[in-house]
Structures are given as structure tokens and as C-alpha cells.
CSV table of C-alpha atoms and ligand atoms in Angstrom, one decimal:
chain,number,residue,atom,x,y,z
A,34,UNK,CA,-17.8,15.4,46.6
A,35,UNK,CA,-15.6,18.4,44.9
A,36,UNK,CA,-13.3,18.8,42.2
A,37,UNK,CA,-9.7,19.7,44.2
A,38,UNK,CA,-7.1,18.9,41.2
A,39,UNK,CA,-7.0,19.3,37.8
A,40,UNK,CA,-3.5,17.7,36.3
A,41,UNK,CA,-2.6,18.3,33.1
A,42,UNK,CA,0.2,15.5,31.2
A,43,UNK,CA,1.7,16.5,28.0
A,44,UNK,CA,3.4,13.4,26.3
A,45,UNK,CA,5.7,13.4,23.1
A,46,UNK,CA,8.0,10.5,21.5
A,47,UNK,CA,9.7,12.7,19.1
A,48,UNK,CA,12.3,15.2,20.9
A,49,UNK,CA,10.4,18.8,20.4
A,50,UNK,CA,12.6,19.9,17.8
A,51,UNK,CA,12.1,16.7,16.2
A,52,UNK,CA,8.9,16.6,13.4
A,53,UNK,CA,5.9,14.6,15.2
A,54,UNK,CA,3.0,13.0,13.7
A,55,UNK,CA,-0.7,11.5,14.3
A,56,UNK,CA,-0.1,9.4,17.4
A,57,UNK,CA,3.2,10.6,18.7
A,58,UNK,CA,1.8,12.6,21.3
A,59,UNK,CA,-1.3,13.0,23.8
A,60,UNK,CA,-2.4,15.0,26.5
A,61,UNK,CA,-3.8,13.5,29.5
A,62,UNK,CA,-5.8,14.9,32.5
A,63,UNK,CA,-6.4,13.9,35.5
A,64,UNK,CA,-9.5,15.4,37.7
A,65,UNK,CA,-8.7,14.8,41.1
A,66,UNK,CA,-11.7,14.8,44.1
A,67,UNK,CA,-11.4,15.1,47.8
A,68,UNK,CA,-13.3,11.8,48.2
A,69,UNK,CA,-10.2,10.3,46.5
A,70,UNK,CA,-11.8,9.3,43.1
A,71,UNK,CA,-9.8,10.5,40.0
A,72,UNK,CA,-11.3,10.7,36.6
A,73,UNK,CA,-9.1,10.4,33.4
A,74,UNK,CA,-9.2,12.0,30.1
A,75,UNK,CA,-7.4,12.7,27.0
A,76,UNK,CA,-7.6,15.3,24.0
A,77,UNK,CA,-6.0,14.5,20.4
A,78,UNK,CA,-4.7,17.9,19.9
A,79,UNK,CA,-2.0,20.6,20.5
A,80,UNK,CA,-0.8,19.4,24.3
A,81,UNK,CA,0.6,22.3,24.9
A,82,UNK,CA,-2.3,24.8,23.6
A,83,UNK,CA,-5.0,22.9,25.3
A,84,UNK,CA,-2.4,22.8,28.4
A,85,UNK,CA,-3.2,26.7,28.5
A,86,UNK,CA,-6.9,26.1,27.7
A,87,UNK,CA,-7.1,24.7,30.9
A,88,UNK,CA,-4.3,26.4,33.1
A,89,UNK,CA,-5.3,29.5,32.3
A,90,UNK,CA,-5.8,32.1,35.7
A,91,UNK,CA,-9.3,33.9,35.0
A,92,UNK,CA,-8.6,36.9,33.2
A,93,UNK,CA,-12.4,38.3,33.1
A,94,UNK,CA,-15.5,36.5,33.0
A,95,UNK,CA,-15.3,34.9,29.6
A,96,UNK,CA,-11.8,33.9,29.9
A,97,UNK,CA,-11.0,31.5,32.3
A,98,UNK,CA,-8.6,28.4,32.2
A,99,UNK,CA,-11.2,25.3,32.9
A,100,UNK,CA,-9.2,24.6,36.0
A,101,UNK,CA,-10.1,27.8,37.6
A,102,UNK,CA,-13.6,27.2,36.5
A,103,UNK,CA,-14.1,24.0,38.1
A,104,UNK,CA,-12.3,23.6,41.7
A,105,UNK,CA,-14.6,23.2,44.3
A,106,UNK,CA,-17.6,21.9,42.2
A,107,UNK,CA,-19.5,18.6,42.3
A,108,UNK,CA,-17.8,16.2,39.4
A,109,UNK,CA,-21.0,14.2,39.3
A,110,UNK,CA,-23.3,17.9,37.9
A,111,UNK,CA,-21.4,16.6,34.7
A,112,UNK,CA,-23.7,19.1,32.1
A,113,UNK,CA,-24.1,21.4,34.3
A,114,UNK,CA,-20.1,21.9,34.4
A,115,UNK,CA,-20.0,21.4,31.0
A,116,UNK,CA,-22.0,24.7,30.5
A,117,UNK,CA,-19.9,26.2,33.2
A,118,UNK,CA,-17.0,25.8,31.0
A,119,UNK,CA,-18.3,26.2,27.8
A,120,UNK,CA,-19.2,29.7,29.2
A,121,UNK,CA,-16.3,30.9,31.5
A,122,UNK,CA,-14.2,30.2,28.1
A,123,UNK,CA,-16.1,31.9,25.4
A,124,UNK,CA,-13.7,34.8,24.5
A,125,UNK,CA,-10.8,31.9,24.0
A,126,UNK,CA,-12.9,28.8,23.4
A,127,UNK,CA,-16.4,27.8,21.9
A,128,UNK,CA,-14.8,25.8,18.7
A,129,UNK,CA,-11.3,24.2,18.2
A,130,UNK,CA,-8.9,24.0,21.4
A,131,UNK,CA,-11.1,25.3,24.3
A,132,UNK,CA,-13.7,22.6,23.0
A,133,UNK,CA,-10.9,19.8,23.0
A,134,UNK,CA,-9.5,20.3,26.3
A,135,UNK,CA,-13.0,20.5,27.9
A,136,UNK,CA,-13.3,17.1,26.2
A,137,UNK,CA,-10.4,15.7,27.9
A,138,UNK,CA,-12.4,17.2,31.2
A,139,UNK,CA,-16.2,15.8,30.4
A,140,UNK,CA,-14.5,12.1,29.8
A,141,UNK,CA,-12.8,12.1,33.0
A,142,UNK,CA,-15.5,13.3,34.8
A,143,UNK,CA,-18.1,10.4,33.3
A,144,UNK,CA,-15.2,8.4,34.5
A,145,UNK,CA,-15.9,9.5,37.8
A,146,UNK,CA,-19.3,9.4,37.9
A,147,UNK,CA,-19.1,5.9,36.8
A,148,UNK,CA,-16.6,5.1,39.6
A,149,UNK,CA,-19.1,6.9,42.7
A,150,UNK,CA,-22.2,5.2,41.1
A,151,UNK,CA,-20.7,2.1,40.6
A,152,UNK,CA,-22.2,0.9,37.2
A,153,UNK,CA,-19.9,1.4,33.8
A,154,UNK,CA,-20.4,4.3,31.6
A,155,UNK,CA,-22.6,3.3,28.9
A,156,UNK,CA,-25.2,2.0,31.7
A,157,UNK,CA,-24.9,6.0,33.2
A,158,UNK,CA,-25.6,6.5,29.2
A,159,UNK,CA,-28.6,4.9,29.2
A,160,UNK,CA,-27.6,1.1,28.8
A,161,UNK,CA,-25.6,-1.3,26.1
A,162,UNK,CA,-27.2,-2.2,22.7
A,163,UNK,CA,-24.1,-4.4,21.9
A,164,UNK,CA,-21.6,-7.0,23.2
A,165,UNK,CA,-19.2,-6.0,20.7
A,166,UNK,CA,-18.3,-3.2,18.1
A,167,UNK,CA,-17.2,-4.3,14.4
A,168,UNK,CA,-13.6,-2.6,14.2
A,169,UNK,CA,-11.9,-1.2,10.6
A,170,UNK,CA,-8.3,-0.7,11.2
A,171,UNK,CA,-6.3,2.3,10.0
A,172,UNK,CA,-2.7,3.1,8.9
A,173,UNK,CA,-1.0,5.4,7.5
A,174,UNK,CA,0.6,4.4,4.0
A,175,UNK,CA,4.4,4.4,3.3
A,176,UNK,CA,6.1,6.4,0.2
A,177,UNK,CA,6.2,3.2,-2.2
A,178,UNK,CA,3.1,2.2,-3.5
A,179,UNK,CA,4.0,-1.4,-3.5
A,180,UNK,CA,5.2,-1.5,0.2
A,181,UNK,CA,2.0,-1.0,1.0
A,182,UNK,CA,0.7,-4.6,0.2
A,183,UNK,CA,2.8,-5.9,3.0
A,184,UNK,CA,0.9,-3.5,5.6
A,185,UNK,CA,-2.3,-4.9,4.2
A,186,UNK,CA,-1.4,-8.4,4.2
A,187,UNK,CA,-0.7,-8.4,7.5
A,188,UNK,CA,-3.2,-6.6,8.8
A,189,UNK,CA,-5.7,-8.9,6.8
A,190,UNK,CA,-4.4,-12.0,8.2
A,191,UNK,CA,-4.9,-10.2,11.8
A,192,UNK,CA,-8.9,-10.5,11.3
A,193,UNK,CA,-9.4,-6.7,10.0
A,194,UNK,CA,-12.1,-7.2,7.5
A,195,UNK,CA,-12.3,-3.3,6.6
A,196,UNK,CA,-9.1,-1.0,6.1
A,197,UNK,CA,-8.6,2.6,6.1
A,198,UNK,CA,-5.1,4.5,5.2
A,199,UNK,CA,-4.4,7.8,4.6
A,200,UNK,CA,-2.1,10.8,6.3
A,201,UNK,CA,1.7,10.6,4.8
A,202,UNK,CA,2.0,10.8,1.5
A,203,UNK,CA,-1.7,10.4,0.6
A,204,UNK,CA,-3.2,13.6,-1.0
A,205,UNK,CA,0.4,15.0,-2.1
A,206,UNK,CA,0.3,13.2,-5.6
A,207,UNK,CA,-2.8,12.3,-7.3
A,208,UNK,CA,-0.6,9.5,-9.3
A,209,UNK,CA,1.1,8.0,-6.0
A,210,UNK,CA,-2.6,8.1,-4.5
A,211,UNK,CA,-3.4,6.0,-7.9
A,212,UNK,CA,-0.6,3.6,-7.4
A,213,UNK,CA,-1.3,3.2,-3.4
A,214,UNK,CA,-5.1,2.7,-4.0
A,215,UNK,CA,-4.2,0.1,-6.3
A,216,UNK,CA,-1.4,-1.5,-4.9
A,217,UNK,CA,-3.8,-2.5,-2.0
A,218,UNK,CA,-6.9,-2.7,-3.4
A,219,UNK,CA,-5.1,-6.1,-5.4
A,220,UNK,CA,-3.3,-7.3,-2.2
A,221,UNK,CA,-6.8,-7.8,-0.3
A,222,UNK,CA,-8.9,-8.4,-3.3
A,223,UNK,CA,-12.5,-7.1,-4.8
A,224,UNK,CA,-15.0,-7.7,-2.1
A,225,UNK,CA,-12.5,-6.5,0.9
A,226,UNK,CA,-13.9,-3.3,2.2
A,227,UNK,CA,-11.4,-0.3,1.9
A,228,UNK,CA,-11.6,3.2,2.8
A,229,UNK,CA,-9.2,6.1,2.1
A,230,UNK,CA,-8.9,9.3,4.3
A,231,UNK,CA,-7.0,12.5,2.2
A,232,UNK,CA,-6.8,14.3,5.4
A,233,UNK,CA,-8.0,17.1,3.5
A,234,UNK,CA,-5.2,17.8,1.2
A,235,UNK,CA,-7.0,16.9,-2.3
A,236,UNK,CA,-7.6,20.1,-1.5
A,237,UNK,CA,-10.5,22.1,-4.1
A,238,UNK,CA,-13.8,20.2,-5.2
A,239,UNK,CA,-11.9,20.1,-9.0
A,240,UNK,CA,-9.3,18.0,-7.8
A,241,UNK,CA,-11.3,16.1,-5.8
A,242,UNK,CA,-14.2,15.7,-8.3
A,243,UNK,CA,-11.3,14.3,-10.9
A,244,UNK,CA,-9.6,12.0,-8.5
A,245,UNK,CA,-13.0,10.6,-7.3
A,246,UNK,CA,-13.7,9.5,-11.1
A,247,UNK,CA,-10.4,8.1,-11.4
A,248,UNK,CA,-10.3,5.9,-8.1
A,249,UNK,CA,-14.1,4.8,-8.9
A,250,UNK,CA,-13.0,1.2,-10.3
A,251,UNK,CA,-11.5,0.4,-7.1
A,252,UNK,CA,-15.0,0.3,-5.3
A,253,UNK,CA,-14.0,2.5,-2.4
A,254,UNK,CA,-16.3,1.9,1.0
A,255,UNK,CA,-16.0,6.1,1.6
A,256,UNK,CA,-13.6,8.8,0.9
A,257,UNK,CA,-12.4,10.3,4.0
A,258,UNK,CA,-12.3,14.5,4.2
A,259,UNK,CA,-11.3,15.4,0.7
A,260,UNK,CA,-11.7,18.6,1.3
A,261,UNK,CA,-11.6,20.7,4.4
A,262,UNK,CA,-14.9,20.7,6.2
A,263,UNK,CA,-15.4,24.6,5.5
A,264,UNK,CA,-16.1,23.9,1.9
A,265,UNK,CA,-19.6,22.5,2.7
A,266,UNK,CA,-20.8,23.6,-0.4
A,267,UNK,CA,-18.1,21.5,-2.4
A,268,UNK,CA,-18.9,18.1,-0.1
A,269,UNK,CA,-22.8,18.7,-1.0
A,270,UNK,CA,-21.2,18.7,-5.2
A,271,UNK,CA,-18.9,15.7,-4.1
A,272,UNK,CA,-22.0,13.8,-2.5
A,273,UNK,CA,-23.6,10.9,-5.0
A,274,UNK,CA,-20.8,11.5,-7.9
A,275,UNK,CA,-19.2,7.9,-7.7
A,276,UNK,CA,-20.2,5.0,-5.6
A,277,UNK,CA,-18.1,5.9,-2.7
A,278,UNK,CA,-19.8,7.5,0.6
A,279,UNK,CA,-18.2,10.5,1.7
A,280,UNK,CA,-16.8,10.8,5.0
A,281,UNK,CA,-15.7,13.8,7.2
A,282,UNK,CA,-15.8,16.1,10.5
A,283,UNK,CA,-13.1,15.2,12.6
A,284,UNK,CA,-11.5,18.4,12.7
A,285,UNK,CA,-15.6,19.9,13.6
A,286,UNK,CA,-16.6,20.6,17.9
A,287,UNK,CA,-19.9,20.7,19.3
A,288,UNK,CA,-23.0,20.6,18.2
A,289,UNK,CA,-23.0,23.7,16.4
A,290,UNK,CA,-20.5,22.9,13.7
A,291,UNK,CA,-22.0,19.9,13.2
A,292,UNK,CA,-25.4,20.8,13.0
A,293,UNK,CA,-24.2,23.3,9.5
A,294,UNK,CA,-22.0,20.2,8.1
A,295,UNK,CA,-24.7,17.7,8.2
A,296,UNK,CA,-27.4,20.2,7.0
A,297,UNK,CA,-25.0,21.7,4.3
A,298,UNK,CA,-22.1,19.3,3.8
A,299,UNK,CA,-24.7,16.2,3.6
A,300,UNK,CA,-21.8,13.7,4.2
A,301,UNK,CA,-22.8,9.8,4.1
A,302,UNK,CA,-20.9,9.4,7.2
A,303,UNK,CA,-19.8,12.3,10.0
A,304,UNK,CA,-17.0,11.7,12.3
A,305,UNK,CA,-16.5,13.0,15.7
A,306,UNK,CA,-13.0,12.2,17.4
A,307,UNK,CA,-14.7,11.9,21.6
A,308,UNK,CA,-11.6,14.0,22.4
A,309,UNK,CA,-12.1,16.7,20.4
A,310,UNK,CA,-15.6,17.2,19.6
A,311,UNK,CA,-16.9,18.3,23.6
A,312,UNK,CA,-16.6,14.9,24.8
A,313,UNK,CA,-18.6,12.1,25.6
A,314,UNK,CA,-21.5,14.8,26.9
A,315,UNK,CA,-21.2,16.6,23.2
A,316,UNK,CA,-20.9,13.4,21.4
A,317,UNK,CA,-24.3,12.3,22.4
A,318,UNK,CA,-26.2,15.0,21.1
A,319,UNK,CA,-24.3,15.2,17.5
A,320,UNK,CA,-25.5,11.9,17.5
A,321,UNK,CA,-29.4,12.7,17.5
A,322,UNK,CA,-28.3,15.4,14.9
A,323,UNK,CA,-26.5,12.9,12.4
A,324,UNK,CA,-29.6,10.5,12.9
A,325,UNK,CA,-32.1,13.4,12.4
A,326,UNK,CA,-29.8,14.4,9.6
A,327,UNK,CA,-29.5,10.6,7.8
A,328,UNK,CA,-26.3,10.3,8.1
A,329,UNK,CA,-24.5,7.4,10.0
A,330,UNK,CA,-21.9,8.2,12.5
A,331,UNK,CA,-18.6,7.0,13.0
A,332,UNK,CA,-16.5,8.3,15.8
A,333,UNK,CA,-12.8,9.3,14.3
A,334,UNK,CA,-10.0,7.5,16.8
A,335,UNK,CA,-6.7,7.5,16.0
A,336,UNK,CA,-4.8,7.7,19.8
A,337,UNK,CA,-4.5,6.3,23.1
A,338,UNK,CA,-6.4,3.7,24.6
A,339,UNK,CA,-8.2,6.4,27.0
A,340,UNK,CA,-9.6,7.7,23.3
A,341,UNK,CA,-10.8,4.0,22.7
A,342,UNK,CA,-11.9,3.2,26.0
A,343,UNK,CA,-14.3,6.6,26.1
A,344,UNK,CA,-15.5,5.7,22.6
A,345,UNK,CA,-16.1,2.2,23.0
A,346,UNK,CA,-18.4,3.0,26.2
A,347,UNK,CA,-20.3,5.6,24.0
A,348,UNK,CA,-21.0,3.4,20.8
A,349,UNK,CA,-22.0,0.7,23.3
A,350,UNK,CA,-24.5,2.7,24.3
A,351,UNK,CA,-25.7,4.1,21.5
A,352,UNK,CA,-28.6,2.6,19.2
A,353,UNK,CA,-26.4,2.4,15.5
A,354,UNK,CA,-22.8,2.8,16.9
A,355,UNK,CA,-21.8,-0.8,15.7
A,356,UNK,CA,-18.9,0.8,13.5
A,357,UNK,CA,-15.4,2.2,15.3
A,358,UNK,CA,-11.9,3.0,14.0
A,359,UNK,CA,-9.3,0.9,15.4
A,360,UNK,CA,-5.6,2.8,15.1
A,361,UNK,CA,-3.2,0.6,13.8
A,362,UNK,CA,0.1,3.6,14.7
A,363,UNK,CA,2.8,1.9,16.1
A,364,UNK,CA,3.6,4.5,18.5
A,365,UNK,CA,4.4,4.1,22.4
A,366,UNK,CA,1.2,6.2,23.4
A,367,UNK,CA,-0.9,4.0,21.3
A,368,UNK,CA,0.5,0.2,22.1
A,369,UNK,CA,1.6,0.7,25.5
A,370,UNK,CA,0.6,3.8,27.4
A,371,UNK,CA,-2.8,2.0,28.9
A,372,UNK,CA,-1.4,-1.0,30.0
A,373,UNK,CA,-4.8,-3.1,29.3
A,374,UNK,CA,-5.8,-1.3,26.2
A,375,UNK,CA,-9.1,-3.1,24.6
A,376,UNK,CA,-7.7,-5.5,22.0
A,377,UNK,CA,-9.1,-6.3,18.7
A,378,UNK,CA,-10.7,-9.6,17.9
A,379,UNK,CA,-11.5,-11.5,15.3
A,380,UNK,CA,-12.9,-8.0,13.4
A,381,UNK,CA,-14.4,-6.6,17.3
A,382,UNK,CA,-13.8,-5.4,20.0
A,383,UNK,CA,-15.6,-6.3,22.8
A,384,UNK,CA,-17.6,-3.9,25.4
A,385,UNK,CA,-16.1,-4.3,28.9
A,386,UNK,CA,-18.5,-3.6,31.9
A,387,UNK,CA,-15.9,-2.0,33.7
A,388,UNK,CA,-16.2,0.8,36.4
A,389,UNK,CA,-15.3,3.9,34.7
A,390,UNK,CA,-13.6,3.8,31.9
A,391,UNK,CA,-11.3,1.0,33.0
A,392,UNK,CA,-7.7,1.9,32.0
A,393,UNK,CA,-4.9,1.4,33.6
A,394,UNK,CA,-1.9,3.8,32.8
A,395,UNK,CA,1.7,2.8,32.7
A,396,UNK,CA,3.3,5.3,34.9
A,397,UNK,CA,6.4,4.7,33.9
A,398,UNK,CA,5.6,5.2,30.0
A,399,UNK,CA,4.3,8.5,31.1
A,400,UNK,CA,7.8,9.7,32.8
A,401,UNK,CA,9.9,8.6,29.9
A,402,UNK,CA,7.5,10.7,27.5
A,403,UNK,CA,6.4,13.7,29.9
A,404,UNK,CA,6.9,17.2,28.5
A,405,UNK,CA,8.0,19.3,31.1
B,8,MG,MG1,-9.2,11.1,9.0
């Protein structure tokens, strides 16, 4: 069997001179064989930049587009293509966008391997520890503190038993992050399990150090990336000052980064996004590393339904992945682009044992939102 297709989909909701946010778009690959199989994958990043990651010609032996890397190989030498790649791209890749696009790559090749093989991913992974994954939902708070109660309300009376927000205003105003913490921390009461995600933006250890005291009497689960990952030295102050775990590392790829933030950072929880951090390949080993490191992982999510289809095959087959992120965006990509995305049930979602990664995409979706 050989690779004889790479295709690359950009898809945006917002017209490009329009302001787009966390869900609004994707981009999609699909890795084409001469046997007929197709693998699908996605990255949560810049479309367009990892579009070039992976369109690339060859300019010299350390920068290649992944496509020009991989037609003509065997899909199923998944690793050993992974290197290839990781290689061929080193000048242009090795961290950020050369590492998400070969994530969108790795995931639609273990979707192929899962398809010739005939057994579902997480068996190819080494077999399923679980029937079903506990899910916390996420949102993304609107401007009035109070509004926010509705979200919650509902989202509560849906089954979610754990809640994350952040991303909008959250982070901008340390007195509207007050208000929103406690407008929702009333509306589901004491023992409800609520995290908050600052997306980075509290900024300095001071701030966050200050705002962590403040928030402490609303018994936070964790505290999502209050400061960017760089600052390891600040997470390590951060770590044990209230009750609240510390969370971060979506933004982190491959093992490398997160072998420094777990040694130096020493969050409570690390969280790779499948797209972004090398893949399902990649994944696995940050996994061993957050174990080795005492840390519990928790993969970051917060796309399309090829995201949660990739991660809920990992977790499944993966000894303490019984925690996921379950988007609650209301965008297009999200609710409709896989027509039978996994749904969330009574607090789970279940583990399908599908061949490959099971998803089937709405074409037509995909030609109202193509970038071309
Ligand atoms: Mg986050």
C-alpha cells in the first residue's frame, strides 16, 4: 500500500476579513492510498500556515512540505513516517506549526491503519481500559457576569457534572473574572466541580499569585494556563499556593517541550490538544512522561469531532485517561461538520469500536465553509 494523496481543507465560518475565534475554523487532511483507503485528520491551528507546512515543494533536505515527504510510502510504517517528517521539516518545523500539521497526518494515518487491519484504534494502541470517558464541558463566558448563570444552568441540567469557561473576556479584568467566577460558582452550587482556563492572559506570576488568593473561596477544581507555558519558573511559584490544581500545555508539541514543563513547570494536570501536540503517535509518549512525572493528563479539545474521535480512541486506550474535555462552541465545525459526532451522555461519552476513527463528514458543510 502507498501514500498517493495528501489533501489539504481549510474551513472558516467568519468571512476572512471578519474576526474569528476558538472553533470557527479547522483544517482537515485527507491521506489518500492507491489501495483506496483514506485516512482523516485535523489540526487546531493556523489552516492556512499549516496548509504550507504541508504543501511545501522540498527546498533542501531539512525543508520539505510533509506532502513531498510522504508520497509513495507505506501509511501503515506509521513511526517510522513520523520520523521521516519530523526530520525532512527541521529548518521549518520541530515545535509549533510543522508539529501540528504532522499531527493532522499521524491521526489520519492510525485511521488507516485501523481501516487495513480491521480492529479500531485503541485495540492497534494496545487495547481499551474503559467503556466510557467522564466528560467536563467547556464554554466560553459572555461579557456580563450574570448572563453567565443561564449558560451554566443549562448545561447542568444537560448531565455535565464538571464545567470549564474561559477565552473571551476572561483574563482581561481581574474584577469581571471575580464577578464571572462567582456568578457561576452560585448558579451550580458548592460541591459542583468548576474549572477556569485564563488562556494565558493573567499574564505575570504577581497577577496571577493575587488573583489565585482572591478566587480561593470559590473552591476551584484547577486553574487553567495562567500564565504562558514559558514562564515555568512562575507555574513551579503558582504550584501548591491555594487549593486549586494547576492546569496547562496546550499551546506545548512533542515530547521535548513537555518533558521541560513537567520537570520545571510541575503542573497538577498537563494538557496536550491530539492535534497539535504530534498526534496520536506523540501523545502516547508525553503520556509515559506526565505519569513518570506525577502529573495527570488531560487531553485539551476544543474542535471538531475528528479532534474528539482521535482523542476518545487514545484515552480509551490508555491506563488513567478517564478525564476528556467536551467543547460546548456552538459553531458549525463543531455541531455539524462530522455528521455522527460522539455525543455526551449522562456525564460520558462512550468508546465506540469503530474501524478507524469512525467519522463521517458532511460534505456539503465542508463546501459552504472551504477556504479557497
Ligand atoms: Mg485552555
Amino acid at each position: 500500500m502507498k501514500i498517493v494523496d495528501i489533501e489539504v481543507i481549510e474551513l472558516r465560518v467568519p468571512p476572512m476579513d471578519q474576526e474569528c475565534t476558538w472553533g470557527e475554523d479547522a483544517l482537515l487532511v485527507k491521506v489518500t492510498t492507491d489501495t483506496g483507503l483514506v485516512g482523516i485528520g485535523e489540526s487546531d491551528t493556523s489552516p492556512m500556515v499549516a496548509r504550507a507546512v504541508i504543501e511545501a515543494p522540498s527546498s533542501n533536505l531539512y525543508c520539505s512540505g510533509l506532502k513531498s515527504l510522504l508520497i509513495g510510502e507505506n501509511p501503515l510504517e506509521i513511526q517510522k513516517l513520523w520520523d521521516k517528517m519530523y526530520w525532512g521539516s527541521n529548518y521549518l518545523g520541530r515545535r509549533g506549526a510543522g508539529i501540528h500539521a504532522i499531527s493532522a497526518i499521524d491521526i489520519a494515518l492510525w485511521d488507516i491503519a485501523s481501516q487495513f487491519y480491521q480492529v479500531p484504534i485503541h485495540m492497534l494502541l494496545g487495547g481499551k481500559y474503559r467503556e466510557k470517558i467522564k466528560a467536563y464541558g467547556t464554554f466560553i463566558p459572555v461579557e456580563e457576569p450574570i448572563e453567565n448563570k443561564k449558560i451554566a444552568k443549562k448545561l447542568k441540567e444537560q448531565g455535565f457534572t464538571s464545567l470549564k469557561f474561559g477565552g473571551g473576556v476572561m483574563g482581561d479584568y481581574d474584577d469581571v473574572d471575580y464577578e464571572i467566577v462567582k456568578a457561576i460558582r452560585e448558579e451550580v452550587g458548592d460541591e459542583f466541580e468548576l474549572q477556569i482556563d485564563l488562556a494565558s492572559k493573567w499574564n505575570t506570576y504577581g497577577r496571577a499569585a493575587k488573583m489565585f488568593k482572591r478566587l480561593e473561596k470559590f473552591n476551584l477544581n484547577w486553574i487553567e494556563e495562567p500564565i504562558l507555558a514559558d514562564d515555568m519558573k512562575g507555574y513551579a511559584k503558582l504550584s501548591g499556593l491555594t487549593g486549586a490544581k494547576i492546569a496547562g500545555g496546550e499551546s506545548l508539541t512533542t515530547r521535548y517541550e513537555f518533558k521541560d514543563f513537567l520537570e520545571y513547570a510541575q503542573p497538577d494536570i498537563v494538557q496536550p490538544d491530539i492535534t497539535r501536540c504530534g498526534g496520536i503517535s506523540e501523545m502516547r509518549k508525553i503520556f509515559d512522561l506526565a505519569v513518570m512525572n506525577g502529573t495527570k493528563l488531560v487531553p485539551h479539545g476544543f474542535s471538531t469531532g475528528i479532534l474528539l474521535a482521535a482523542t476518545v480512541q487514545f484515552l480509551a486506550a490508555t491506563q488513567e485517561g478517564d478525564l476528556m474535555e467536551y467543547s460546548q462552541s456552538d459553531s458549525p465545525l463543531f455541531t455539524d461538520l462530522v455528521k455522527n459526532l460522539l455525543p455526551f451522555e449522562n456525564g460520558y461519552i462512550s468508546v465506540p469500536d469503530c474501524i478507524g476513527l469512525g467519522v463521517e463528514l458532511d460534505e456539503e458543510l465542508i463546501k459552504k465553509y472551504r477556504v479557497n
